[in-house]
Coordinates of C-alpha atoms in Angstrom, one line a residue:
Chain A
X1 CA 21.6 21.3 -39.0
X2 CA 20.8 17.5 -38.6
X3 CA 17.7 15.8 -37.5
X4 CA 18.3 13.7 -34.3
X5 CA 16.2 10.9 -33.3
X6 CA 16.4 10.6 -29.4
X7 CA 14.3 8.4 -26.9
X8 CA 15.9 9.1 -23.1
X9 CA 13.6 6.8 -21.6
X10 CA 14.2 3.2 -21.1
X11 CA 14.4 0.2 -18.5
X12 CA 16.1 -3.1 -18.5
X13 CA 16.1 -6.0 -17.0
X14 CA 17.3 -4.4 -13.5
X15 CA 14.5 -2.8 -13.0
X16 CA 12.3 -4.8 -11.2
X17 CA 9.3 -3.9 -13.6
X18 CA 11.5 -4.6 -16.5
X19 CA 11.0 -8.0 -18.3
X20 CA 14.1 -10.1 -17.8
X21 CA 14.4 -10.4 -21.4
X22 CA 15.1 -6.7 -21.8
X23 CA 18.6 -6.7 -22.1
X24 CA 20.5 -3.7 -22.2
X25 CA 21.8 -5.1 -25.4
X26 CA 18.9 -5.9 -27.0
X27 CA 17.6 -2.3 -25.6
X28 CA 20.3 -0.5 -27.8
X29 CA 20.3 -2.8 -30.9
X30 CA 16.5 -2.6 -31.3
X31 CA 16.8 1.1 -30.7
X32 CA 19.5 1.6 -33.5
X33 CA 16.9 -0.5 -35.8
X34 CA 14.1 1.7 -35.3
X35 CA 16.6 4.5 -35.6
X36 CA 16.8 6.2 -32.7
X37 CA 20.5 7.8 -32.3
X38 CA 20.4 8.9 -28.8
X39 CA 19.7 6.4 -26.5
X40 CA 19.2 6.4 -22.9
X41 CA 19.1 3.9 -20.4
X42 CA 16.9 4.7 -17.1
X43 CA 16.3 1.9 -14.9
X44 CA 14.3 2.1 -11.7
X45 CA 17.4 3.6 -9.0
X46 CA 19.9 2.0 -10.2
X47 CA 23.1 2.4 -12.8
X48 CA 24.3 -1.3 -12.8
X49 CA 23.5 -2.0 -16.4
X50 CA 24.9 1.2 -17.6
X51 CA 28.5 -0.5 -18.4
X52 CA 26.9 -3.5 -20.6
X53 CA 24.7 -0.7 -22.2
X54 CA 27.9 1.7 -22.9
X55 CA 29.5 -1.0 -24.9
X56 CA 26.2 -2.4 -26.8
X57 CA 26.3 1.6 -27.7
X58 CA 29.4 1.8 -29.2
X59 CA 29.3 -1.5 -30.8
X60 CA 25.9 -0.9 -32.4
X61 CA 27.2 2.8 -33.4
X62 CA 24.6 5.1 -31.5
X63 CA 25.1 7.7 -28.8
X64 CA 24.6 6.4 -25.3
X65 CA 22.9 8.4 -23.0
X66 CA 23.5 7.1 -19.2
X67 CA 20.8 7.9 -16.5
X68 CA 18.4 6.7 -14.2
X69 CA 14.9 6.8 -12.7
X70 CA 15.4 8.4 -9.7
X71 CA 12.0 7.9 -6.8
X72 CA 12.0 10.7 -5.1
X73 CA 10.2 11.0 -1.2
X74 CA 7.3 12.4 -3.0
X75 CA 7.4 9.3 -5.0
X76 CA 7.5 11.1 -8.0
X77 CA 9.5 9.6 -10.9
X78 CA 12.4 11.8 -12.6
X79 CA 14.6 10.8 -15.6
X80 CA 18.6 12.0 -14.7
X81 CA 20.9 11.5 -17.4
X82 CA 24.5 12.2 -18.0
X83 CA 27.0 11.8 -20.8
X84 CA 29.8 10.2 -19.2
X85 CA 29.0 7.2 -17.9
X86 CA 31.2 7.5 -14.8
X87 CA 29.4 10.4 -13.8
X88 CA 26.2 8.4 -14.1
X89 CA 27.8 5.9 -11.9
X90 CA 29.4 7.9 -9.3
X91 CA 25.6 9.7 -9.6
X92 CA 23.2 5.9 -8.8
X93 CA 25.8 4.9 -6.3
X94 CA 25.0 7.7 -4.4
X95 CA 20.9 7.1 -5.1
X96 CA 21.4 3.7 -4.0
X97 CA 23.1 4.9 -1.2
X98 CA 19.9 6.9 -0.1
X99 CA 17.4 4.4 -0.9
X100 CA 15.3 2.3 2.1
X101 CA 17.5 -0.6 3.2
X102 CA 14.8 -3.2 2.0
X103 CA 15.5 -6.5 0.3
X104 CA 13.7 -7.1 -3.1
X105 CA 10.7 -9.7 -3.2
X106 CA 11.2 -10.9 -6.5
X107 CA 8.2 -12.6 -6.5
X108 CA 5.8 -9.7 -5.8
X109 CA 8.2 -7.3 -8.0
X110 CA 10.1 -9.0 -10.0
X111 CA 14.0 -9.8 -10.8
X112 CA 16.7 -7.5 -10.6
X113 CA 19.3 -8.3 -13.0
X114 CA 22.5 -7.2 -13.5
X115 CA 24.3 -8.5 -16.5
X116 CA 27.2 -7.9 -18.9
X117 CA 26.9 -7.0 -22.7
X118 CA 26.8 -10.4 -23.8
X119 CA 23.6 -11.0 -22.1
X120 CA 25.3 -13.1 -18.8
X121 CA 23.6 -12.5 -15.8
X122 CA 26.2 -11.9 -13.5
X123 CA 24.8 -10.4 -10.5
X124 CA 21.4 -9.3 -8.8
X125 CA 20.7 -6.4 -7.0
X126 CA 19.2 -7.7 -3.5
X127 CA 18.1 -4.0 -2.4
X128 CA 14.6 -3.4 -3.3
X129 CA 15.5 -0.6 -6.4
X130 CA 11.8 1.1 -6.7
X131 CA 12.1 3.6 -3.9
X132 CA 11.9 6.6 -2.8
X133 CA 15.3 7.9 -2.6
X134 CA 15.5 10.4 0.5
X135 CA 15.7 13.1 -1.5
X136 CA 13.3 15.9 -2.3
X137 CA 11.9 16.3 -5.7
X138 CA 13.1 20.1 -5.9
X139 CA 16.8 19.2 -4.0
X140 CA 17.1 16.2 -7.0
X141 CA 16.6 18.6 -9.6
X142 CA 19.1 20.7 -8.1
X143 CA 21.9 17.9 -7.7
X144 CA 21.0 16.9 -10.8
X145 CA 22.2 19.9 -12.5
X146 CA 24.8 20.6 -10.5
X147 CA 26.4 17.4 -11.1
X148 CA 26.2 18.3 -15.0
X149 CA 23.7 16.1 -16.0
X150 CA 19.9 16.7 -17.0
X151 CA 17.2 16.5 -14.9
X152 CA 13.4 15.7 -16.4
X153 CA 10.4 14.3 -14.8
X154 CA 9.2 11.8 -15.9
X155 CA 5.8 10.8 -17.4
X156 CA 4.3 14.3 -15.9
X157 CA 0.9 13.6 -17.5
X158 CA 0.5 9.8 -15.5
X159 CA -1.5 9.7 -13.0
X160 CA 0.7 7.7 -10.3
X161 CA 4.5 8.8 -9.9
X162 CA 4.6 12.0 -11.7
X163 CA 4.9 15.6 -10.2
X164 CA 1.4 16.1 -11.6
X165 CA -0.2 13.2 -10.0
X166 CA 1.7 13.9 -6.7
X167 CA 2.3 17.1 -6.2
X168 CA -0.3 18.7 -7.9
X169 CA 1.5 21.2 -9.9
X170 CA 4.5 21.6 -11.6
X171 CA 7.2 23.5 -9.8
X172 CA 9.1 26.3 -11.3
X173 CA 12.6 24.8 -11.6
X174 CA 15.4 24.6 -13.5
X175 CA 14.5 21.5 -15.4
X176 CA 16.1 20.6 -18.8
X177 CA 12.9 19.3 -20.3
X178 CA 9.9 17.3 -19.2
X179 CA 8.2 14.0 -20.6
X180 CA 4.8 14.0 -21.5
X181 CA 3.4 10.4 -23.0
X182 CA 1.1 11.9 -24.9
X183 CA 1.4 14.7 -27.4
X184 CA 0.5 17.8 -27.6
X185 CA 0.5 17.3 -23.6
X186 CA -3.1 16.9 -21.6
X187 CA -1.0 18.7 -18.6
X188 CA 0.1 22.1 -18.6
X189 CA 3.9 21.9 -19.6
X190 CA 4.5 25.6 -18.7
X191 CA 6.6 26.4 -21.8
X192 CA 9.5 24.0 -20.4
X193 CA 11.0 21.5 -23.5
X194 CA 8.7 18.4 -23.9
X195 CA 10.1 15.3 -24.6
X196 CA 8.6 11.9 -25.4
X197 CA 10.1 8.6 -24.7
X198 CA 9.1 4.7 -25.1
X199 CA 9.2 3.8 -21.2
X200 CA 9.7 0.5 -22.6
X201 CA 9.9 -1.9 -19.8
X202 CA 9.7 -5.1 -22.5
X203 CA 11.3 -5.6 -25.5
X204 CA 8.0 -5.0 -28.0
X205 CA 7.8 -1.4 -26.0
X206 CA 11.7 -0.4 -27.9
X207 CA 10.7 2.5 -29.7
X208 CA 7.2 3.5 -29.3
X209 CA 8.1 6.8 -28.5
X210 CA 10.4 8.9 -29.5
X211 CA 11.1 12.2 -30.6
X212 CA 13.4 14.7 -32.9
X213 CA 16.1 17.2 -31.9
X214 CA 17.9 19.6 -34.3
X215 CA 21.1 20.9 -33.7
X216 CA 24.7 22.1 -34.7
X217 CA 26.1 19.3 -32.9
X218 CA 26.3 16.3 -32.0
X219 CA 26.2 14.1 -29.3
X220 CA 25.2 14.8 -25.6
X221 CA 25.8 18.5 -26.6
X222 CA 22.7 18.5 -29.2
X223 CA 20.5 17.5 -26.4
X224 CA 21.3 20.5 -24.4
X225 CA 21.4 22.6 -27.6
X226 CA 18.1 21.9 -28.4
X227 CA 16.3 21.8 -24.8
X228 CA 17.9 25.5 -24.8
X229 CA 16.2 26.6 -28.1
X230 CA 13.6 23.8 -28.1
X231 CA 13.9 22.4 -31.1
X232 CA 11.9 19.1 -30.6
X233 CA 9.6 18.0 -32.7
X234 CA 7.6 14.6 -32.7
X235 CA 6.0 11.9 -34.9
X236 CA 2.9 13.3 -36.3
X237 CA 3.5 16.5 -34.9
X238 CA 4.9 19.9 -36.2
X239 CA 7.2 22.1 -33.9
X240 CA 5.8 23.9 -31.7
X241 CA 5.9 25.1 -28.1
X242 CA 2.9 23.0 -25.5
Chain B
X1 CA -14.2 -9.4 14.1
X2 CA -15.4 -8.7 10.7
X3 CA -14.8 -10.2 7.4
X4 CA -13.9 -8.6 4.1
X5 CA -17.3 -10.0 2.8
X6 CA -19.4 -8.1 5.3
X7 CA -17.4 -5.2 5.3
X8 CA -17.8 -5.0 1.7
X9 CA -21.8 -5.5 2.2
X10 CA -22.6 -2.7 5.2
X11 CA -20.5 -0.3 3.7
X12 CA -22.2 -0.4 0.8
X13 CA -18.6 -0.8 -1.3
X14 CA -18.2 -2.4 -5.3
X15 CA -16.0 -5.1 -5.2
X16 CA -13.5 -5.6 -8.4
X17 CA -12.0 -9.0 -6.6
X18 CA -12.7 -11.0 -3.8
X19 CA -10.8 -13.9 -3.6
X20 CA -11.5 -14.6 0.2
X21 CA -15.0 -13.2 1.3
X22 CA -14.3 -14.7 4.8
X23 CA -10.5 -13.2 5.4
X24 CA -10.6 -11.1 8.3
X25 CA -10.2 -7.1 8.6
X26 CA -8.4 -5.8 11.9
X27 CA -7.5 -3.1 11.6
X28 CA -7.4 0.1 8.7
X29 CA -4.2 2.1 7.1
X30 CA -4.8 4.9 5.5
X31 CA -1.8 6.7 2.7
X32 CA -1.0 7.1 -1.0
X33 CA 2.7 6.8 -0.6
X34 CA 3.2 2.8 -0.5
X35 CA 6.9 3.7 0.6
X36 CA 4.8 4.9 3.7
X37 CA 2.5 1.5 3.8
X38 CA 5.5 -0.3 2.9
X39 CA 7.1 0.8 6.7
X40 CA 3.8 1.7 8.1
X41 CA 1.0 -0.3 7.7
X42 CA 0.5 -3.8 9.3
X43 CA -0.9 -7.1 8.3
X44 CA -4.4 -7.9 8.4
X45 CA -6.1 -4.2 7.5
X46 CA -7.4 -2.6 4.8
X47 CA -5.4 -0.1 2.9
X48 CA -7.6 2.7 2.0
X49 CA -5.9 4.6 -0.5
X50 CA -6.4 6.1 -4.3
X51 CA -3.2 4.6 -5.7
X52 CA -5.1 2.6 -8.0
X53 CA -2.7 0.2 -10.2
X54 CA -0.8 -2.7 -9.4
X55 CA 2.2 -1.8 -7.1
X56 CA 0.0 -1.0 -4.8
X57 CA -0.7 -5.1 -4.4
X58 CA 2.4 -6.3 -4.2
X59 CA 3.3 -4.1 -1.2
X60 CA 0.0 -4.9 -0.2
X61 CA 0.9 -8.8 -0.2
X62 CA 4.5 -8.2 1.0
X63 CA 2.7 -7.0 4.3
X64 CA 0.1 -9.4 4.5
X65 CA -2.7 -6.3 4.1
X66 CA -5.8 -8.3 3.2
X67 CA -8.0 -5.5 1.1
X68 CA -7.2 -2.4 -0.9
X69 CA -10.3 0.0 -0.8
X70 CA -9.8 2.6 -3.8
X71 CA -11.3 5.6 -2.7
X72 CA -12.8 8.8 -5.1
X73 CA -14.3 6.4 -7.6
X74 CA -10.6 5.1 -8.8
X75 CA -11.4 2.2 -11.1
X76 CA -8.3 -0.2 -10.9
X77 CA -6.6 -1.3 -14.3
X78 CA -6.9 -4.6 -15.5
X79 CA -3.3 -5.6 -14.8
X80 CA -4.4 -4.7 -11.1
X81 CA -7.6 -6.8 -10.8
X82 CA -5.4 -9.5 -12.0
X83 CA -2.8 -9.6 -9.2
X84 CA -5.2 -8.8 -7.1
X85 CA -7.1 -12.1 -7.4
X86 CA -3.5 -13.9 -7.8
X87 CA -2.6 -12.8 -4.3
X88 CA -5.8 -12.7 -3.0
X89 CA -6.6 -9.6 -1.7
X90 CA -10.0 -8.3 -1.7
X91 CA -9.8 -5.2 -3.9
X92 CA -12.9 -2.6 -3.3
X93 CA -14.1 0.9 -4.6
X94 CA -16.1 3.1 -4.0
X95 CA -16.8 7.1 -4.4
X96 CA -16.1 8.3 -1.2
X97 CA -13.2 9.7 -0.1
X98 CA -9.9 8.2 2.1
X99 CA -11.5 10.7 5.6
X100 CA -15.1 8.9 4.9
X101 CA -13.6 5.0 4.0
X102 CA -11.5 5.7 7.2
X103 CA -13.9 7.0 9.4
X104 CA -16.8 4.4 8.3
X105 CA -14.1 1.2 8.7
X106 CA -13.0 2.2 12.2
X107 CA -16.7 2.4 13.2
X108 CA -17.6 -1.0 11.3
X109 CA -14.4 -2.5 13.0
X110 CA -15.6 -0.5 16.3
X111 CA -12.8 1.3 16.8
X112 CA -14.4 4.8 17.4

């Protein structure tokens, strides 16, 4: 049994609310510093810095978890995250796909940079990335799972673009876990798998969060392993269930 | 016609930022999805809404809306005062809710 450190919550520069410093290589070799070994990258809608942050990954010697930050209609923010990164891909062009045909005013929301594991820009996203899909909250947890990945809202205990804040409640669905900044939770967590990630949208935010898995095995496979039997535990915290 | 400044006064409303007291209010939008205002709203009005934080001012200055009124006593954070006052729209509170604020503007506007 092993002791995994895991933080499945992160943005770069794409994200228009990510600092343009926040490369996706500087995201994973700061992570593997502060010694986190599964690593997700989540920007706003979009997968296009997954393939820079696959290889910074392997290079740096950390597991790669490949996701997004999907807007739902309700506006609610939820963290979807797959092991192989063409899954995530084939995944956030399909989000893109549903997202509101509206340029990006980089100005009012900042830049949307796409770049390649060296840290050269090499493209900008020109469709506005922060939302809402046209999907429903419930149906995206659904697709989610059915396309093999995990599905977790986001931030549930913020009080703009979480399914607390917006809807109210949390629904009873299949989630694989949900994020709570702080711990134990101020929001009621219904006995689902709580996780806690940085969020970090600049480069002093890699690693603020984070929490422990234990598991068997390795991998992508230890996540699900321990959501299952939730074995999470946190910084300053002992395991238990919220 | 009214401005933001003597909206602000007769409906008795705190003001966090008020960059241009004598911008004129036309009209009144009232939602807490900004993807809504974002498609919905027009220039000019007041977005009466409880999204408190700083999105909500940059799709209120993509649209050219000229004040955000936070409604249920919503204080703003700091970041959102800021952009506020960089992109000068009026940014208001107060404790009554988005039915009141909406009702109460469209009378001081006279449009009921």
């Amino acid at each position: 049994m092993s002791r995994i450190c895991i933080d499945l919550h992160n943005h770069s520069c794409l994200s228009p609310c990510g600092s343009d410093h926040l490369l996706p290589a500087i995201l994973a070799v700061e992570a593997a510093d502060c010694g986190i070994d599964i690593l997700a990258l989540t920007d706003h809608n979009s997968c296009r810095n997954l393939p820079a942050f696959a290889e910074a990954c392997e290079i740096v010697g950390i597991t790669g978890v490949f996701g997004l930050e999907v807007t739902t209609l309700e506006e609610i923010h939820v963290l979807t995250l797959f092991e192989k990164l063409e899954d995530a891909l084939a995944f956030g062009s399909w989000i893109e796909s549903i997202l509101p045909k509206v340029p990006n005013a980089a100005r009012l929301f900042g830049n949307q940079l796409i770049c390649d594991v060296s840290g050269t820009v090499i493209g900008e996203s020109e469709l506005f990335l922060y939302g809402p899909a046209e999907i429903t909250f419930d149906d995206l947890i659904y697709k989610t799972i059915g396309a093999g990945g995990l599905g977790i809202p986001a931030h549930i205990d913020r009080p703009a673009n979480s399914v607390t804040a917006n809807l109210g409640f949390l629904p009873d669905l299949p989630y694989s876990a949900v994020e709570s900044i702080a711990i134990p939770p101020i929001v009621d967590t219904r006995l689902y798998p709580v996780t806690q990630g940085s969020d970090a949208h600049y480069i002093e935010h890699i690693g603020r969060r984070r929490c422990f898995i234990e598991s068997e095995v390795t991998g992508f496979s230890a996540l699900r392993d321990a959501f299952v039997h939730s074995k999470i535990t946190y910084l300053g915290h002992s395991s238990e269930h919220f | 016609m009214k401005n933001i400044e003597e909206l602000s006064k007769e409906l008795g409303y705190s003001v966090f930022s008020m960059e241009e007291a004598g911008a004129i209010i036309l009209d009144g939008y009232t939602s807490d999805l900004l993807s809504d205002v974002m498609g919905n709203a027009s220039e000019d009005c007041a977005l009466i809404t409880i999204q408190a934080h700083k999105n909500t001012v940059a799709v209120a200055s993509l649209i050219g809306i000229r004040a955000i009124i936070l409604c249920n006593g919503r204080t703003p954070a700091s970041d959102m005062v800021e952009a506020a006052a960089r992109e000068k729209i009026a940014l208001l509170g107060t404790e009554e809710n988005q039915f009141t604020v909406s009702f109460r503007l469209a009378q001081a506007l006279g449009k009921v």
